[in-house]
């Protein structure tokens, strides 16, 4: 009860950290186990039937990369520049979701050890303030060692909260960087397929030949009027 001012915030940080870690673990498990197959099927179908690929992505719209692809595929006959811009804009919109709770993790990692240290310092101050100089080695100092041990528990509590959060947040950060690289890789493949599709459509358009008007015999010759 004497250390409530540091133990309650540390307990709150630990609960928040565990809850956010569970949410991120479920999110990344879903992404890593489903994304590869969905993207490969979508790219394969896009070569034959873009509508089928779009339908497949709509069925898996809970994946970030599916939403990014849909933002570009929903454009009707977009130019390569507009297609790439749509992919980049959708990626920028998904980045906050991919980096979710990173700020909270950084806050817990930074603040938790300082809260533990604060509990230790204030505990030692209270122990030293209770010792009387004329009573060193007397009955008033018998619980000093136990008080110091209890004060050091706060530092241990802070480190117990901060260290696992640091390790787990580093794992999530590496998954984010890997996911960003995957999105750029698959986005480049989709851009290439879109360019090839536009080139094939341009080659399949019927070629019309127009006869250029030239000198025709049907036109009357021009003869200047001579003054009389």
mmCIF file of C-alpha atoms in Angstrom:
data_model
loop_
_atom_site.group_PDB
_atom_site.id
_atom_site.type_symbol
_atom_site.label_atom_id
_atom_site.label_comp_id
_atom_site.label_asym_id
_atom_site.label_seq_id
_atom_site.Cartn_x
_atom_site.Cartn_y
_atom_site.Cartn_z
ATOM 1 C CA UNK A 1 0.000 0.000 0.000
ATOM 2 C CA UNK A 2 2.934 2.354 0.578
ATOM 3 C CA UNK A 3 3.995 1.959 -3.054
ATOM 4 C CA UNK A 4 0.584 2.481 -4.618
ATOM 5 C CA UNK A 5 1.772 5.573 -6.529
ATOM 6 C CA UNK A 6 4.105 3.447 -8.673
ATOM 7 C CA UNK A 7 2.578 -0.041 -8.437
ATOM 8 C CA UNK A 8 -0.859 0.980 -9.764
ATOM 9 C CA UNK A 9 0.562 2.658 -12.932
ATOM 10 C CA UNK A 10 2.850 -0.332 -13.481
ATOM 11 C CA UNK A 11 -0.075 -2.705 -13.103
ATOM 12 C CA UNK A 12 -2.097 -0.635 -15.590
ATOM 13 C CA UNK A 13 0.835 -0.640 -18.039
ATOM 14 C CA UNK A 14 1.178 -4.403 -17.713
ATOM 15 C CA UNK A 15 -2.526 -4.972 -18.434
ATOM 16 C CA UNK A 16 -2.447 -2.627 -21.445
ATOM 17 C CA UNK A 17 0.717 -4.250 -22.747
ATOM 18 C CA UNK A 18 -0.722 -7.764 -22.514
ATOM 19 C CA UNK A 19 -3.995 -6.736 -24.176
ATOM 20 C CA UNK A 20 -2.251 -4.925 -27.038
ATOM 21 C CA UNK A 21 0.193 -7.790 -27.531
ATOM 22 C CA UNK A 22 -2.689 -10.253 -27.846
ATOM 23 C CA UNK A 23 -4.445 -8.044 -30.399
ATOM 24 C CA UNK A 24 -1.284 -7.624 -32.452
ATOM 25 C CA UNK A 25 -0.508 -11.340 -32.238
ATOM 26 C CA UNK A 26 -3.938 -12.235 -33.637
ATOM 27 C CA UNK A 27 -3.591 -9.606 -36.365
ATOM 28 C CA UNK A 28 -0.182 -10.756 -37.543
ATOM 29 C CA UNK A 29 -1.151 -14.417 -37.313
ATOM 30 C CA UNK A 30 -4.052 -13.749 -39.681
ATOM 31 C CA UNK A 31 -1.866 -11.770 -42.086
ATOM 32 C CA UNK A 32 1.025 -14.235 -42.220
ATOM 33 C CA UNK A 33 -1.179 -17.322 -42.606
ATOM 34 C CA UNK A 34 -3.611 -16.054 -45.252
ATOM 35 C CA UNK A 35 -1.976 -13.292 -47.219
ATOM 36 C CA UNK A 36 0.495 -15.276 -49.312
ATOM 37 C CA UNK A 37 -2.110 -17.623 -50.763
ATOM 38 C CA UNK A 38 -4.690 -14.886 -51.383
ATOM 39 C CA UNK A 39 -2.229 -12.618 -53.175
ATOM 40 C CA UNK A 40 -0.854 -15.378 -55.387
ATOM 41 C CA UNK A 41 -4.352 -16.433 -56.412
ATOM 42 C CA UNK A 42 -5.359 -12.830 -57.089
ATOM 43 C CA UNK A 43 -2.318 -12.165 -59.288
ATOM 44 C CA UNK A 44 -2.867 -15.423 -61.171
ATOM 45 C CA UNK A 45 -6.531 -14.659 -61.800
ATOM 46 C CA UNK A 46 -5.803 -11.074 -62.804
ATOM 47 C CA UNK A 47 -3.875 -12.336 -65.814
ATOM 48 C CA UNK A 48 -6.992 -14.142 -67.094
ATOM 49 C CA UNK A 49 -9.975 -12.417 -65.543
ATOM 50 C CA UNK A 50 -9.550 -9.133 -63.621
ATOM 51 C CA UNK A 51 -13.145 -9.328 -62.375
ATOM 52 C CA UNK A 52 -12.498 -12.687 -60.726
ATOM 53 C CA UNK A 53 -9.383 -11.305 -59.045
ATOM 54 C CA UNK A 54 -11.326 -8.322 -57.765
ATOM 55 C CA UNK A 55 -14.057 -10.594 -56.408
ATOM 56 C CA UNK A 56 -11.448 -12.719 -54.611
ATOM 57 C CA UNK A 57 -9.931 -9.637 -53.005
ATOM 58 C CA UNK A 58 -13.348 -8.416 -51.909
ATOM 59 C CA UNK A 59 -13.909 -11.732 -50.143
ATOM 60 C CA UNK A 60 -10.665 -11.176 -48.219
ATOM 61 C CA UNK A 61 -11.017 -7.454 -47.595
ATOM 62 C CA UNK A 62 -9.988 -7.907 -43.961
ATOM 63 C CA UNK A 63 -6.376 -8.217 -45.161
ATOM 64 C CA UNK A 64 -4.491 -4.924 -45.602
ATOM 65 C CA UNK A 65 -2.950 -5.899 -48.932
ATOM 66 C CA UNK A 66 -6.376 -6.870 -50.314
ATOM 67 C CA UNK A 67 -7.715 -3.402 -49.510
ATOM 68 C CA UNK A 68 -4.659 -1.820 -51.138
ATOM 69 C CA UNK A 69 -5.135 -3.815 -54.353
ATOM 70 C CA UNK A 70 -8.854 -3.091 -54.424
ATOM 71 C CA UNK A 71 -8.221 0.654 -54.258
ATOM 72 C CA UNK A 72 -6.353 0.399 -57.574
ATOM 73 C CA UNK A 73 -8.469 -2.264 -59.288
ATOM 74 C CA UNK A 74 -11.691 -0.339 -58.680
ATOM 75 C CA UNK A 75 -10.447 2.390 -61.010
ATOM 76 C CA UNK A 76 -11.924 1.970 -64.472
ATOM 77 C CA UNK A 77 -9.244 1.726 -67.151
ATOM 78 C CA UNK A 78 -6.760 3.714 -65.087
ATOM 79 C CA UNK A 79 -3.495 4.836 -66.604
ATOM 80 C CA UNK A 80 -0.300 3.314 -65.185
ATOM 81 C CA UNK A 81 0.419 6.541 -63.329
ATOM 82 C CA UNK A 82 -3.038 6.704 -61.759
ATOM 83 C CA UNK A 83 -2.858 2.987 -60.916
ATOM 84 C CA UNK A 84 0.456 3.432 -59.109
ATOM 85 C CA UNK A 85 -0.815 6.529 -57.296
ATOM 86 C CA UNK A 86 -3.870 4.602 -56.056
ATOM 87 C CA UNK A 87 -1.634 1.841 -54.687
ATOM 88 C CA UNK A 88 0.645 4.306 -52.913
ATOM 89 C CA UNK A 89 -2.292 6.229 -51.420
ATOM 90 C CA UNK A 90 -3.939 3.044 -50.144
ATOM 91 C CA UNK A 91 -0.633 1.880 -48.661
ATOM 92 C CA UNK A 92 -0.245 5.177 -46.802
ATOM 93 C CA UNK A 93 -3.742 4.702 -45.376
ATOM 94 C CA UNK A 94 -2.898 1.188 -44.130
ATOM 95 C CA UNK A 95 0.411 2.091 -42.462
ATOM 96 C CA UNK A 96 -1.220 3.318 -39.198
ATOM 97 C CA UNK A 97 -2.993 -0.035 -38.863
ATOM 98 C CA UNK A 98 0.226 -1.949 -39.458
ATOM 99 C CA UNK A 99 2.060 0.198 -36.860
ATOM 100 C CA UNK A 100 -0.779 0.147 -34.358
ATOM 101 C CA UNK A 101 0.164 0.350 -30.650
ATOM 102 C CA UNK A 102 3.840 1.006 -31.418
ATOM 103 C CA UNK A 103 3.639 4.308 -29.556
ATOM 104 C CA UNK A 104 2.032 2.598 -26.573
ATOM 105 C CA UNK A 105 4.734 -0.068 -26.512
ATOM 106 C CA UNK A 106 7.461 2.587 -26.638
ATOM 107 C CA UNK A 107 5.805 4.460 -23.782
ATOM 108 C CA UNK A 108 5.611 1.344 -21.590
ATOM 109 C CA UNK A 109 9.221 0.419 -22.345
ATOM 110 C CA UNK A 110 10.421 3.913 -21.433
ATOM 111 C CA UNK A 111 8.222 4.738 -18.434
ATOM 112 C CA UNK A 112 8.007 1.375 -16.607
ATOM 113 C CA UNK A 113 11.683 1.231 -15.492
ATOM 114 C CA UNK A 114 11.523 4.844 -14.315
ATOM 115 C CA UNK A 115 8.415 4.133 -12.261
ATOM 116 C CA UNK A 116 10.204 1.191 -10.648
ATOM 117 C CA UNK A 117 13.221 3.367 -9.943
ATOM 118 C CA UNK A 118 10.966 6.033 -8.470
ATOM 119 C CA UNK A 119 9.507 3.476 -6.063
ATOM 120 C CA UNK A 120 12.969 2.367 -5.031
ATOM 121 C CA UNK A 121 14.236 5.892 -4.414
ATOM 122 C CA UNK A 122 11.200 6.986 -2.428
ATOM 123 C CA UNK A 123 11.295 3.761 -0.400
ATOM 124 C CA UNK A 124 14.953 4.260 0.516
ATOM 125 C CA UNK A 125 14.256 7.870 1.423
ATOM 126 C CA UNK A 126 11.500 6.788 3.799
ATOM 127 C CA UNK A 127 13.765 4.156 5.387
ATOM 128 C CA UNK A 128 16.661 6.581 5.893
ATOM 129 C CA UNK A 129 14.372 9.261 7.250
ATOM 130 C CA UNK A 130 13.088 6.848 9.896
ATOM 131 C CA UNK A 131 16.577 6.048 11.196
ATOM 132 C CA UNK A 132 17.737 8.148 14.085
ATOM 133 C CA UNK A 133 21.428 8.958 14.220
ATOM 134 C CA UNK A 134 21.639 8.225 17.909
ATOM 135 C CA UNK A 135 19.895 4.888 17.563
ATOM 136 C CA UNK A 136 22.045 3.204 14.906
ATOM 137 C CA UNK A 137 21.988 -0.515 15.532
ATOM 138 C CA UNK A 138 18.985 -0.190 17.826
ATOM 139 C CA UNK A 139 15.454 -1.480 17.503
ATOM 140 C CA UNK A 140 14.395 1.254 15.082
ATOM 141 C CA UNK A 141 16.838 -0.016 12.435
ATOM 142 C CA UNK A 142 16.019 -3.701 12.610
ATOM 143 C CA UNK A 143 13.567 -3.515 9.723
ATOM 144 C CA UNK A 144 15.856 -1.412 7.541
ATOM 145 C CA UNK A 145 17.167 -4.338 5.539
ATOM 146 C CA UNK A 146 13.708 -5.656 4.922
ATOM 147 C CA UNK A 147 12.518 -2.187 3.922
ATOM 148 C CA UNK A 148 15.341 -1.812 1.406
ATOM 149 C CA UNK A 149 14.494 -5.207 -0.088
ATOM 150 C CA UNK A 150 10.864 -4.212 -0.438
ATOM 151 C CA UNK A 151 11.905 -0.929 -2.071
ATOM 152 C CA UNK A 152 14.021 -2.815 -4.617
ATOM 153 C CA UNK A 153 10.996 -4.889 -5.590
ATOM 154 C CA UNK A 154 9.627 -1.827 -7.396
ATOM 155 C CA UNK A 155 12.615 -1.755 -9.735
ATOM 156 C CA UNK A 156 12.188 -5.455 -10.423
ATOM 157 C CA UNK A 157 8.488 -4.903 -11.106
ATOM 158 C CA UNK A 158 9.266 -2.132 -13.582
ATOM 159 C CA UNK A 159 11.807 -4.263 -15.424
ATOM 160 C CA UNK A 160 9.437 -7.234 -15.504
ATOM 161 C CA UNK A 161 6.909 -5.029 -17.309
ATOM 162 C CA UNK A 162 9.392 -3.318 -19.649
ATOM 163 C CA UNK A 163 11.619 -6.182 -20.823
ATOM 164 C CA UNK A 164 8.919 -8.521 -22.256
ATOM 165 C CA UNK A 165 7.205 -5.536 -23.853
ATOM 166 C CA UNK A 166 10.479 -4.559 -25.513
ATOM 167 C CA UNK A 167 11.073 -8.042 -26.910
ATOM 168 C CA UNK A 168 7.533 -8.464 -28.209
ATOM 169 C CA UNK A 169 7.393 -4.968 -29.720
ATOM 170 C CA UNK A 170 10.622 -5.684 -31.613
ATOM 171 C CA UNK A 171 8.990 -8.784 -33.078
ATOM 172 C CA UNK A 172 5.976 -6.739 -34.200
ATOM 173 C CA UNK A 173 8.246 -4.076 -35.663
ATOM 174 C CA UNK A 174 10.131 -6.669 -37.705
ATOM 175 C CA UNK A 175 6.809 -8.080 -38.956
ATOM 176 C CA UNK A 176 5.756 -4.578 -39.988
ATOM 177 C CA UNK A 177 8.950 -4.000 -41.970
ATOM 178 C CA UNK A 178 8.611 -7.395 -43.636
ATOM 179 C CA UNK A 179 4.969 -6.716 -44.465
ATOM 180 C CA UNK A 180 5.848 -3.338 -45.975
ATOM 181 C CA UNK A 181 8.435 -5.005 -48.194
ATOM 182 C CA UNK A 182 5.924 -7.671 -49.267
ATOM 183 C CA UNK A 183 3.289 -5.069 -50.157
ATOM 184 C CA UNK A 184 5.787 -3.181 -52.310
ATOM 185 C CA UNK A 185 6.861 -6.407 -54.016
ATOM 186 C CA UNK A 186 3.310 -7.577 -54.781
ATOM 187 C CA UNK A 187 2.264 -4.064 -55.731
ATOM 188 C CA UNK A 188 5.050 -3.933 -58.293
ATOM 189 C CA UNK A 189 3.877 -7.241 -59.790
ATOM 190 C CA UNK A 190 0.321 -5.922 -60.006
ATOM 191 C CA UNK A 191 1.512 -2.731 -61.698
ATOM 192 C CA UNK A 192 3.427 -4.771 -64.278
ATOM 193 C CA UNK A 193 0.372 -6.928 -65.012
ATOM 194 C CA UNK A 194 -1.761 -3.822 -65.365
ATOM 195 C CA UNK A 195 0.660 -2.279 -67.854
ATOM 196 C CA UNK A 196 0.759 -5.499 -69.890
ATOM 197 C CA UNK A 197 -3.030 -5.657 -69.898
ATOM 198 C CA UNK A 198 -3.289 -2.087 -71.194
ATOM 199 C CA UNK A 199 -0.732 -2.816 -73.925
ATOM 200 C CA UNK A 200 -2.643 -5.913 -75.045
ATOM 201 C CA UNK A 201 -5.882 -3.957 -75.171
ATOM 202 C CA UNK A 202 -4.200 -1.270 -77.270
ATOM 203 C CA UNK A 203 -2.915 -3.880 -79.730
ATOM 204 C CA UNK A 204 -6.321 -5.495 -80.061
ATOM 205 C CA UNK A 205 -8.078 -2.280 -81.030
ATOM 206 C CA UNK A 206 -9.072 -2.228 -84.725
ATOM 207 C CA UNK A 207 -6.853 -0.140 -86.898
ATOM 208 C CA UNK A 208 -8.648 2.334 -89.078
ATOM 209 C CA UNK A 209 -7.032 3.776 -92.174
ATOM 210 C CA UNK A 210 -8.074 7.155 -93.313
ATOM 211 C CA UNK A 211 -7.478 8.399 -96.894
ATOM 212 C CA UNK A 212 -5.827 11.733 -96.788
ATOM 213 C CA UNK A 213 -7.475 14.245 -99.096
ATOM 214 C CA UNK A 214 -5.220 15.114 -101.956
ATOM 215 C CA UNK A 215 -5.535 16.743 -105.326
ATOM 216 C CA UNK A 216 -8.658 15.327 -106.869
ATOM 217 C CA UNK A 217 -9.919 15.620 -110.393
ATOM 218 C CA UNK A 218 -13.405 16.278 -109.148
ATOM 219 C CA UNK A 219 -12.397 19.660 -107.895
ATOM 220 C CA UNK A 220 -12.563 22.357 -110.527
ATOM 221 C CA UNK A 221 -9.217 23.817 -111.423
ATOM 222 C CA UNK A 222 -8.579 27.279 -110.145
ATOM 223 C CA UNK A 223 -8.278 29.833 -112.893
ATOM 224 C CA UNK A 224 -7.720 33.452 -111.981
ATOM 225 C CA UNK A 225 -9.940 35.968 -113.677
ATOM 226 C CA UNK A 226 -8.162 38.166 -116.118
ATOM 227 C CA UNK A 227 -9.092 41.820 -116.111
ATOM 228 C CA UNK A 228 -11.010 42.829 -119.190
#
